[in-house]
PDB file of C-alpha atoms in Angstrom:
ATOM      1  CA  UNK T   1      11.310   6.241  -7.528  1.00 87.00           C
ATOM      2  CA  UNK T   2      10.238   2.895  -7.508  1.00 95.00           C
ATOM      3  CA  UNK T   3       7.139   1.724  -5.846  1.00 95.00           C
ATOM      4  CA  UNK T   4       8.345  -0.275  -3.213  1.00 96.00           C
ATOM      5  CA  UNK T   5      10.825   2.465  -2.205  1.00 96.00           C
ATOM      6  CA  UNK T   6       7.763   4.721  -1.981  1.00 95.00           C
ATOM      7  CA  UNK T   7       6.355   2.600   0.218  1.00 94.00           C
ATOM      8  CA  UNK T   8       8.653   1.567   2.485  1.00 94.00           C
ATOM      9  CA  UNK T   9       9.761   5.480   3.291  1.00 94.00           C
ATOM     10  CA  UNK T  10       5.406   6.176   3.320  1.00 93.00           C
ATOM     11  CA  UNK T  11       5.648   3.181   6.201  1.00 89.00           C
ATOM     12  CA  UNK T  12       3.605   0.865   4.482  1.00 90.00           C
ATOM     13  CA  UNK T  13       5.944  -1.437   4.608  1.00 90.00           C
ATOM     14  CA  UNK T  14       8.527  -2.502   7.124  1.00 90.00           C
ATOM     15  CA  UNK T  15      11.252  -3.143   4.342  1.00 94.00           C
ATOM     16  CA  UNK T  16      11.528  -2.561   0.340  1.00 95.00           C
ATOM     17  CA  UNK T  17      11.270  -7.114   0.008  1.00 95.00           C
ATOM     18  CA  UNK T  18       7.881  -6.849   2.020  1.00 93.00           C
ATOM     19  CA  UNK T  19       6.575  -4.134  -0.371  1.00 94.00           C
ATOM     20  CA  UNK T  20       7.924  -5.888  -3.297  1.00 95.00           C
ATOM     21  CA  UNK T  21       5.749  -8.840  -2.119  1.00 95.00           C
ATOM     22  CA  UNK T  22       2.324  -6.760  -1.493  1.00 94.00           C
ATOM     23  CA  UNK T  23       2.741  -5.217  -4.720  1.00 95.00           C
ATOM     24  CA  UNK T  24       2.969  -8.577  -6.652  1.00 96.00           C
ATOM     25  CA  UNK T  25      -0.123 -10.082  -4.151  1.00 94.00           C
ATOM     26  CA  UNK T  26      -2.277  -7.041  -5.060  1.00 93.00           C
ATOM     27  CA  UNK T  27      -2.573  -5.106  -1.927  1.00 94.00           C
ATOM     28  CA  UNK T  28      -1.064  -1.972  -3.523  1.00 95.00           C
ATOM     29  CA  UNK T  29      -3.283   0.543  -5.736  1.00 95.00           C
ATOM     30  CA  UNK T  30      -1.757   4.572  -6.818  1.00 96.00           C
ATOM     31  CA  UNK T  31      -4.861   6.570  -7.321  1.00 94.00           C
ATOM     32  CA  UNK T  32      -7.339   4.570  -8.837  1.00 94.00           C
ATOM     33  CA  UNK T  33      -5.564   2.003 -10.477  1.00 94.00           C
ATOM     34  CA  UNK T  34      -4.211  -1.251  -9.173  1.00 95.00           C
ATOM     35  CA  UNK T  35      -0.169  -1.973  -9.354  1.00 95.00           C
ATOM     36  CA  UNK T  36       1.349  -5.445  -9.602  1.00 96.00           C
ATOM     37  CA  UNK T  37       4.676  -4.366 -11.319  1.00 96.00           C
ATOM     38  CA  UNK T  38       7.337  -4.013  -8.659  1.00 96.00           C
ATOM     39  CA  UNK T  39       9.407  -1.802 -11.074  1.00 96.00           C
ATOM     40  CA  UNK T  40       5.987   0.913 -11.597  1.00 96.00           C
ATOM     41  CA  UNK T  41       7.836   4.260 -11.834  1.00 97.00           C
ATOM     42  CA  UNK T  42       6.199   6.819  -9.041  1.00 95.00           C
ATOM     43  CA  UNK T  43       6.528  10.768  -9.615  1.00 95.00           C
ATOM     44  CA  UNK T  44       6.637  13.191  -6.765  1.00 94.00           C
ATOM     45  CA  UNK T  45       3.230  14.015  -7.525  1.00 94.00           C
ATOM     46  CA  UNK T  46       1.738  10.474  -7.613  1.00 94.00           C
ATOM     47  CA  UNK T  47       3.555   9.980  -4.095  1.00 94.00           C
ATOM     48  CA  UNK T  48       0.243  11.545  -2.252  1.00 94.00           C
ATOM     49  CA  UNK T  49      -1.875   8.750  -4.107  1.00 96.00           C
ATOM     50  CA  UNK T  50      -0.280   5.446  -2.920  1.00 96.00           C
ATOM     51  CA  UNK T  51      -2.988   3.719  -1.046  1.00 93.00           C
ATOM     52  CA  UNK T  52      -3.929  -0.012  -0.079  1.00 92.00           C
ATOM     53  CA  UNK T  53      -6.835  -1.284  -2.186  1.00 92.00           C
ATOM     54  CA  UNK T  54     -10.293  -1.153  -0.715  1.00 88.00           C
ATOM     55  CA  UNK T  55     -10.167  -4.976   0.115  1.00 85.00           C
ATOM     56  CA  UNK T  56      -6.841  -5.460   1.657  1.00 84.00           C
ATOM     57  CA  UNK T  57      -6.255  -7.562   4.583  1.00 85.00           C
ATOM     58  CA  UNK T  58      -3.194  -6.049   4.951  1.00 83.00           C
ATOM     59  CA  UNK T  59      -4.645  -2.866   5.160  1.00 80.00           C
ATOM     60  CA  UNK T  60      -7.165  -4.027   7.996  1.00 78.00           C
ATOM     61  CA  UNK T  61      -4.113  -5.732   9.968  1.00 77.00           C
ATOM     62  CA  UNK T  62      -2.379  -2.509   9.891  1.00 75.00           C
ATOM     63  CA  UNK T  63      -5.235  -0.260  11.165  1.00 72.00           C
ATOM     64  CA  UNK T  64      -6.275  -2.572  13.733  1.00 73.00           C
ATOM     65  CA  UNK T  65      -1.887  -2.260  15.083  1.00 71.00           C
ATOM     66  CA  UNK T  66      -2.471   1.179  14.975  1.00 70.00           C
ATOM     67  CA  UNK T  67      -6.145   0.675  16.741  1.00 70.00           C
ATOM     68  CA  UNK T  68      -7.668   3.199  13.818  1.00 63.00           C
ATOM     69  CA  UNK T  69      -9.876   0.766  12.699  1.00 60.00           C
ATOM     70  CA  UNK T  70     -13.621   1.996  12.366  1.00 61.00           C
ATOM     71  CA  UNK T  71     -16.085  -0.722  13.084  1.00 60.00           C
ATOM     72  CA  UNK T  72     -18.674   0.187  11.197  1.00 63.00           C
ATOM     73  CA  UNK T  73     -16.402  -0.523   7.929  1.00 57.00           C
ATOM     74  CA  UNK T  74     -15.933  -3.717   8.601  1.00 52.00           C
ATOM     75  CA  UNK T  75     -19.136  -5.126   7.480  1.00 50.00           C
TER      76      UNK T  75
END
């Protein structure tokens, strides 16, 4: 599976084009290293370790939708 696939079925991203552009923008990390390649091959087992990276705006926009943001990790 490809990793914008893997997100868009995790709901990271609303369609496959919109993960396709946070992957190229940097946004997009699987376990501890960062992914720019669109076409980065993700195995079942890797699936668990698709995360935003620790700096993502994205990542903040999302939790504060969801209102899961913690305020004390925002400084």
């Amino acid at each position: 599976r490809r990793l914008p696939v893997v997100m868009h079925r995790l709901r990271m991203a609303e369609t496959i084009k919109d993960g396709v552009k946070f992957i190229e923008q940097g946004h997009v990390r699987v376990g501890p290293n960062l992914i720019t390649d669109p076409a980065y091959l993700v195995t079942r087992n890797m699936e668990d370790y698709v995360t935003w990276t620790d700096n993502s705006k994205i990542e903040k926009n999302v939790l504060k939708y969801r209102n899961q943001i913690d305020d004390f990790e925002l400084s």
